[in-house]
Coordinates of C-alpha atoms in Angstrom, one line a residue:
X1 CA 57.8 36.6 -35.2
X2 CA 55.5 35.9 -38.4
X3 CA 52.0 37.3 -38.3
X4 CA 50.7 33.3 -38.9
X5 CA 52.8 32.5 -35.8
X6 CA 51.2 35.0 -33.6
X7 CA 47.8 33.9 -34.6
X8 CA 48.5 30.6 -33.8
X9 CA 49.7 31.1 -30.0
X10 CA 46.2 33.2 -29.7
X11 CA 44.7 30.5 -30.8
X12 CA 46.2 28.3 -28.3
X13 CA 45.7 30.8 -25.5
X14 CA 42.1 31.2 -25.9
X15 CA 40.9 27.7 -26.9
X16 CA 40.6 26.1 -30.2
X17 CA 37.3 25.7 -30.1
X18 CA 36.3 29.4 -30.7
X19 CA 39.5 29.6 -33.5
X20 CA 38.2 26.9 -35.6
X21 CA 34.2 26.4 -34.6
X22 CA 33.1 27.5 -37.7
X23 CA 35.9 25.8 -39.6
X24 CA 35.1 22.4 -37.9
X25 CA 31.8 23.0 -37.7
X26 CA 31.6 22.2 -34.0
X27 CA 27.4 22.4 -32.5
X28 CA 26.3 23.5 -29.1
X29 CA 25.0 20.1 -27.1
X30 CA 22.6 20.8 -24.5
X31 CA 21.4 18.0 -21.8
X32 CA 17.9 17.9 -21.3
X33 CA 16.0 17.2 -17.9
X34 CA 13.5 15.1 -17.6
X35 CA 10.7 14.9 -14.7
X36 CA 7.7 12.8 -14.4
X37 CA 4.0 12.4 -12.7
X38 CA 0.9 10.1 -12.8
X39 CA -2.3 9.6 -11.3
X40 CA -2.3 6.6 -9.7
X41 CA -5.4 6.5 -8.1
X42 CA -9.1 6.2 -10.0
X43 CA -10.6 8.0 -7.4
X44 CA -8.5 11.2 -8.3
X45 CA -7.5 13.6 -10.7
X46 CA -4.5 14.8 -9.4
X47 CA -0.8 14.0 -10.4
X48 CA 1.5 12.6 -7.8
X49 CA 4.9 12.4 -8.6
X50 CA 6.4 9.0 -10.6
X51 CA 6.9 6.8 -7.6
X52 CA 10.9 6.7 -6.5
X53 CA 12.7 3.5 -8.0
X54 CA 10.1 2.6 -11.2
X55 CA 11.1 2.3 -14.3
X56 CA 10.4 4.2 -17.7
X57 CA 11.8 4.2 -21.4
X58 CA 12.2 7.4 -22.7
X59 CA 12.2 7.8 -27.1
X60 CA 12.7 11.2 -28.5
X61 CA 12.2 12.6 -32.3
X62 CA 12.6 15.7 -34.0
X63 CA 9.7 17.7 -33.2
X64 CA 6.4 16.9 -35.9
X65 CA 8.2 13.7 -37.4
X66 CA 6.2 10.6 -36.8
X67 CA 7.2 7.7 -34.9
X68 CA 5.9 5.3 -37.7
X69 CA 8.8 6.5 -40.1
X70 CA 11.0 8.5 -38.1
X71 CA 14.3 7.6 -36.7
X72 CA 14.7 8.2 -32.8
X73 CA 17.4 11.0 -32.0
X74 CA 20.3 10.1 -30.6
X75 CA 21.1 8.6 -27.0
X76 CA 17.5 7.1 -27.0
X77 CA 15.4 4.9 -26.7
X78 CA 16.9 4.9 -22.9
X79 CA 15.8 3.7 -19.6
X80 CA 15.3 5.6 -16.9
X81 CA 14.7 5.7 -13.0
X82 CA 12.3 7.7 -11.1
X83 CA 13.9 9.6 -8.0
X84 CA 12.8 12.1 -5.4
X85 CA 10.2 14.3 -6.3
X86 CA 9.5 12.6 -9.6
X87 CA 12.9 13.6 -11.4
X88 CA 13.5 10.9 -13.8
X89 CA 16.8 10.2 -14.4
X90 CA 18.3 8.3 -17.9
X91 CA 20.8 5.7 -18.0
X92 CA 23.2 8.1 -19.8
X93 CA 22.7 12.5 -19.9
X94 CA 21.0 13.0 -23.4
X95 CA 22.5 15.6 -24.9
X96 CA 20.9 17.2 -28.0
X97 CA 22.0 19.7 -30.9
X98 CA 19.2 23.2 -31.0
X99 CA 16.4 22.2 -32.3
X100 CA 12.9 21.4 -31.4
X101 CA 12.2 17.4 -30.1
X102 CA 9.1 15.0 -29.2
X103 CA 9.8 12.8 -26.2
X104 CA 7.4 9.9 -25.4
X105 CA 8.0 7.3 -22.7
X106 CA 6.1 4.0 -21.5
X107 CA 6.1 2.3 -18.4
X108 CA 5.1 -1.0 -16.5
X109 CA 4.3 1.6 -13.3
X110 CA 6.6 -1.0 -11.6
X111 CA 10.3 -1.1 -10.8
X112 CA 10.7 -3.4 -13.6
X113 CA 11.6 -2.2 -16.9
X114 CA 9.2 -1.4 -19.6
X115 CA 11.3 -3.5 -22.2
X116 CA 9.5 -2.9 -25.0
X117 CA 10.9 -1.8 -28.5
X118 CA 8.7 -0.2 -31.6
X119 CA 9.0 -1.1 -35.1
X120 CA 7.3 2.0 -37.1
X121 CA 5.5 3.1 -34.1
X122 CA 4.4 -0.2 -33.0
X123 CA 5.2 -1.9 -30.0
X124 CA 5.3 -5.8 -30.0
X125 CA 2.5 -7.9 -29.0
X126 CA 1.5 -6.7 -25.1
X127 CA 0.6 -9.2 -22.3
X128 CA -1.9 -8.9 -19.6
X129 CA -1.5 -8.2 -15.6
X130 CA 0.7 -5.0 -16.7
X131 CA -0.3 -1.3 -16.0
X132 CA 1.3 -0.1 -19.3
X133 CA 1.3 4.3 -18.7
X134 CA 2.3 6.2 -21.7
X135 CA 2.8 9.7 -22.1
X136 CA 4.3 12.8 -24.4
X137 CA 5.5 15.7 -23.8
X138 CA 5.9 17.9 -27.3
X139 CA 8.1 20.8 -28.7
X140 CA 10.8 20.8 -26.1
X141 CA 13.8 23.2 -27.2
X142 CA 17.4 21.6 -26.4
X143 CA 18.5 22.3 -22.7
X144 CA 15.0 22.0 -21.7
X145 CA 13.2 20.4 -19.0
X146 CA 10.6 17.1 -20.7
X147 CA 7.4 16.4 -17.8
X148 CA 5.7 13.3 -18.4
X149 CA 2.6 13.1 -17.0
X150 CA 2.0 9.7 -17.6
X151 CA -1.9 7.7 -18.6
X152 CA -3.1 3.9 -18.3
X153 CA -3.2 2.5 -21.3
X154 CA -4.4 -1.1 -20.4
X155 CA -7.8 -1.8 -19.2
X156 CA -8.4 -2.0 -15.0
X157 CA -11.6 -4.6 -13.8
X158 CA -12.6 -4.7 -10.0
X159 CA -15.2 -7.2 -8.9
X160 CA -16.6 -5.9 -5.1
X161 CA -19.1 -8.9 -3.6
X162 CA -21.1 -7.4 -1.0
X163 CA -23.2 -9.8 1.6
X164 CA -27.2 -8.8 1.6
X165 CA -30.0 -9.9 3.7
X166 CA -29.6 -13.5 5.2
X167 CA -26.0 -13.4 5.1
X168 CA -23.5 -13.4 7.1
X169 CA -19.9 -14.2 8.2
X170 CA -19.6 -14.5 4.0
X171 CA -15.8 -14.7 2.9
X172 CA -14.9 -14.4 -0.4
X173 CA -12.3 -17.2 -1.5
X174 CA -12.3 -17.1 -5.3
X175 CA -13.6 -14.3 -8.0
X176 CA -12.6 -15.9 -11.5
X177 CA -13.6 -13.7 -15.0
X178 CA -12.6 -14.6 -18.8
X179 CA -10.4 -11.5 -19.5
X180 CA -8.7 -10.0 -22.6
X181 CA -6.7 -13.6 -24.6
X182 CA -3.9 -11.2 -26.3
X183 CA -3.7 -11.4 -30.1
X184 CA -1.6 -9.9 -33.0
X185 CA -3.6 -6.2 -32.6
X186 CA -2.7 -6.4 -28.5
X187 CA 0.3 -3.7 -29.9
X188 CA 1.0 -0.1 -28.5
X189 CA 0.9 2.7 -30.8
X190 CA 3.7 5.0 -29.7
X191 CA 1.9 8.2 -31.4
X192 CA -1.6 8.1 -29.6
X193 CA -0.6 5.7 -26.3
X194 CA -3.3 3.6 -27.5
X195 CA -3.2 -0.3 -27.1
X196 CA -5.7 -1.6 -30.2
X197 CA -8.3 -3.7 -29.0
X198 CA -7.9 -8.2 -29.1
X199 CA -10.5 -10.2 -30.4
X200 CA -11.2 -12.8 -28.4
X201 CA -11.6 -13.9 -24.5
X202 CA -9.3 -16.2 -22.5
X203 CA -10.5 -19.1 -20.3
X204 CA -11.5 -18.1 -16.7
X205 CA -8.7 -17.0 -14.8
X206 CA -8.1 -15.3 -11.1
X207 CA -8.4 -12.1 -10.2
X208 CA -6.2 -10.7 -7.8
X209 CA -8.2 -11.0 -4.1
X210 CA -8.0 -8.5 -1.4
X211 CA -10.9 -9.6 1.2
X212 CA -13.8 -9.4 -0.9
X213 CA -12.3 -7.4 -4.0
X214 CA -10.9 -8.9 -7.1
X215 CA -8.3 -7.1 -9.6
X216 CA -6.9 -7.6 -12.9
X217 CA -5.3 -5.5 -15.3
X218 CA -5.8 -6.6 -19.2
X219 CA -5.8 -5.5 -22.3
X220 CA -8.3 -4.0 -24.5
X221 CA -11.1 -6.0 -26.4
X222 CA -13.5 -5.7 -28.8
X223 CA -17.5 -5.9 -27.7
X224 CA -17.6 -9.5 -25.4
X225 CA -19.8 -10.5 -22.6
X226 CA -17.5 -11.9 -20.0
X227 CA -17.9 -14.9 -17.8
X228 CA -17.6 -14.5 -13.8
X229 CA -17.2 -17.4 -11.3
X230 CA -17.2 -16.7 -7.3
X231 CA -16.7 -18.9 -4.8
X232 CA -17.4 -18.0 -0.7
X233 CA -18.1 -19.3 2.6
X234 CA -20.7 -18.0 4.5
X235 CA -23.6 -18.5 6.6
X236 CA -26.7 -18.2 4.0
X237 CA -30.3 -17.7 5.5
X238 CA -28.6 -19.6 8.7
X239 CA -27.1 -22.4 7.2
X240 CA -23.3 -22.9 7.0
X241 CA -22.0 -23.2 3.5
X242 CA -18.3 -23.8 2.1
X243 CA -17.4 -23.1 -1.0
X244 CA -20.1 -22.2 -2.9
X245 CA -20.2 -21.1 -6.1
X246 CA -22.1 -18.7 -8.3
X247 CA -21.6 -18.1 -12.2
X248 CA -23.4 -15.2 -14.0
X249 CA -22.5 -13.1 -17.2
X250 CA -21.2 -9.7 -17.4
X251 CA -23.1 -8.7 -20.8
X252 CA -21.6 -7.7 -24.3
X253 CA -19.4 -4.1 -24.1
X254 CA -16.1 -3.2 -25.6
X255 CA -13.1 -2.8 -23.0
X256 CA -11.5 -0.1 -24.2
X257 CA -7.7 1.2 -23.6
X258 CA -7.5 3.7 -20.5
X259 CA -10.3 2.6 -18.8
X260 CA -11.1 0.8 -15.7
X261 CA -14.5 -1.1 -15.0
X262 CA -15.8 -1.2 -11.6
X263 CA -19.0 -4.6 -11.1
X264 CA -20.5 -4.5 -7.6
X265 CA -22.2 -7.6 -6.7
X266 CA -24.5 -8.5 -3.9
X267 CA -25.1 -12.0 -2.4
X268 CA -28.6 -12.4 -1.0
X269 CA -29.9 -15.4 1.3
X270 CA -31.1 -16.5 -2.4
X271 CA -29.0 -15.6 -5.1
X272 CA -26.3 -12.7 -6.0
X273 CA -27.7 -10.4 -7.9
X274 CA -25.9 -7.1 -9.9
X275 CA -26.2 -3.8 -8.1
X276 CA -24.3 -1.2 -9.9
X277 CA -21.2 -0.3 -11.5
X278 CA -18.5 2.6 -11.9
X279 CA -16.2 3.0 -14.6
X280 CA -13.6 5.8 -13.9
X281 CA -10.5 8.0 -15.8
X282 CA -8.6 5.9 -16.3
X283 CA -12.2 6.9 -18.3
X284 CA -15.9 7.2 -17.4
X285 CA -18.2 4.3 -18.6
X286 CA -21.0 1.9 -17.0
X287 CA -22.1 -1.5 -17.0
X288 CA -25.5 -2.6 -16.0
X289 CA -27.6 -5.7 -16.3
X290 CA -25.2 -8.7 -14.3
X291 CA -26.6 -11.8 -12.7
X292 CA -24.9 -14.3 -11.2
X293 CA -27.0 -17.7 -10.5
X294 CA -26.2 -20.4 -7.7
X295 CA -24.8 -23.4 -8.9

């Protein structure tokens, strides 16, 4: 038997792949794991895991390349689904060459997928009534293991009405505020998770009511004093009213991305007046000097 012929059954025997790796120039592909966490709560720091069934996209680059000009790596932008203990699981495995990647994802913290795409680094326009998270996680080698530990990114407001002396049997049936009218700048940055602020207000609109609580999510805005309308039935220095409603001003502030704005207000037997305010991480801030007149 020729020498060539004998080199080619050992070939065979031991697998063409490590015969001709260096000839074809065939690359090690490693899957990478990915995991995720968030704080869902304002009245905590610490990270629970991604709740089981939401959504996220997950975007990867080569590690220091910029989203703005940089191409994503291959298999993503991908959607994925959180599972037990906060695994998050893609679409498809994403297998990568060795190297060293970026990952960033973004979320509607809902079961609903995030949907958005980025055109150099920019999302398009954003809407309100979304919790948009982001999150990176940097300099993760092939094979490895990406945690997401994910941040609001819009802006949370809660209105809390409170009944003072001379009332009682008060319930709260409206809370209406002017929130966030989204604008050309309402975009995502993919980089720095940050939504860039609107310019304007919208019209008054509902919050979301839970007894004597209103909700909304939004987007960021530049400096605006907002408008607040509440409407309750109570029983008011012993008279029986329906529908009543009250109007006041929350004054001029910016609203900025990550951060959610706690007004507590306090009917009296004459008027509802402000009586303090939180503002937590999402981020610490304050807001003083509301009043809300009878009308």
């Amino acid at each position: 038997m020729k020498r060539s012929e004998i080199i080619a059954i050992t070939c065979m025997v031991i697998g063409l792949s490590s015969c001709n790796k260096e000839e074809i120039g065939i690359k090690t592909y490693e899957e990478i794991k990915f995991s995720a966490s968030y704080n869902p709560e304002v009245q905590t720091k610490a990270s629970v895991p991604f709740t089981s069934g939401y959504k996220a996209t997950i975007i990867g680059y080569v590690a220091g390349t910029s989203p703005s000009s940089a191409t994503p790596v291959a298999g993503t932008p991908q959607e994925a689904t959180a599972g037990a203990g906060g695994a998050l699981t893609p679409a498809n495995p994403v297998y990568l060459p060795k190297g060293s990647y970026d990952f960033y994802s973004v979320s509607q913290n809902s079961s609903t997928p995030a949907g958005l795409t980025f055109t150099s680094g920019l999302s398009e326009q954003l809407t309100n009534q979304k919790d948009y998270l982001w999150a990176k996680h940097s300099s993760v080698s092939e094979g490895g293991v990406v945690t997401f530990g994910y941040n609001h990114k819009a802006v949370g407001v809660e209105i809390n009405i409170s009944a003072g002396t001379g009332v009682s049997s008060m319930s709260v049936t409206s809370i209406k505020f002017t929130p966030t009218k989204p604008d050309a700048s309402s975009k995502l940055n993919l980089s720095t998770g940050v939504i860039a602020a609107a310019s304007d207000k919208d019209v008054l609109t509902s919050m979301s009511l839970s007894s004597s609580k209103g909700t909304y999510i939004m987007l960021p805005m530049v400096s605006k004093a907002l408008g607040i309308e509440v409407t309750v039935n109570a029983t008011i220095g012993g008279t029986t009213v329906t529908g009543k409603v009250y109007t006041g001003t929350i004054p001029e502030r910016a609203y900025v991305s990550g951060t959610y704005y706690t007004i507590n207000l306090t009917i009296t037997a004459t008027s509802m007046s402000f009586t303090g305010s939180t503002v937590e991480d999402w981020i610490s801030q304050s807001i003083s000097g509301v009043t809300l007149t009878e009308q």
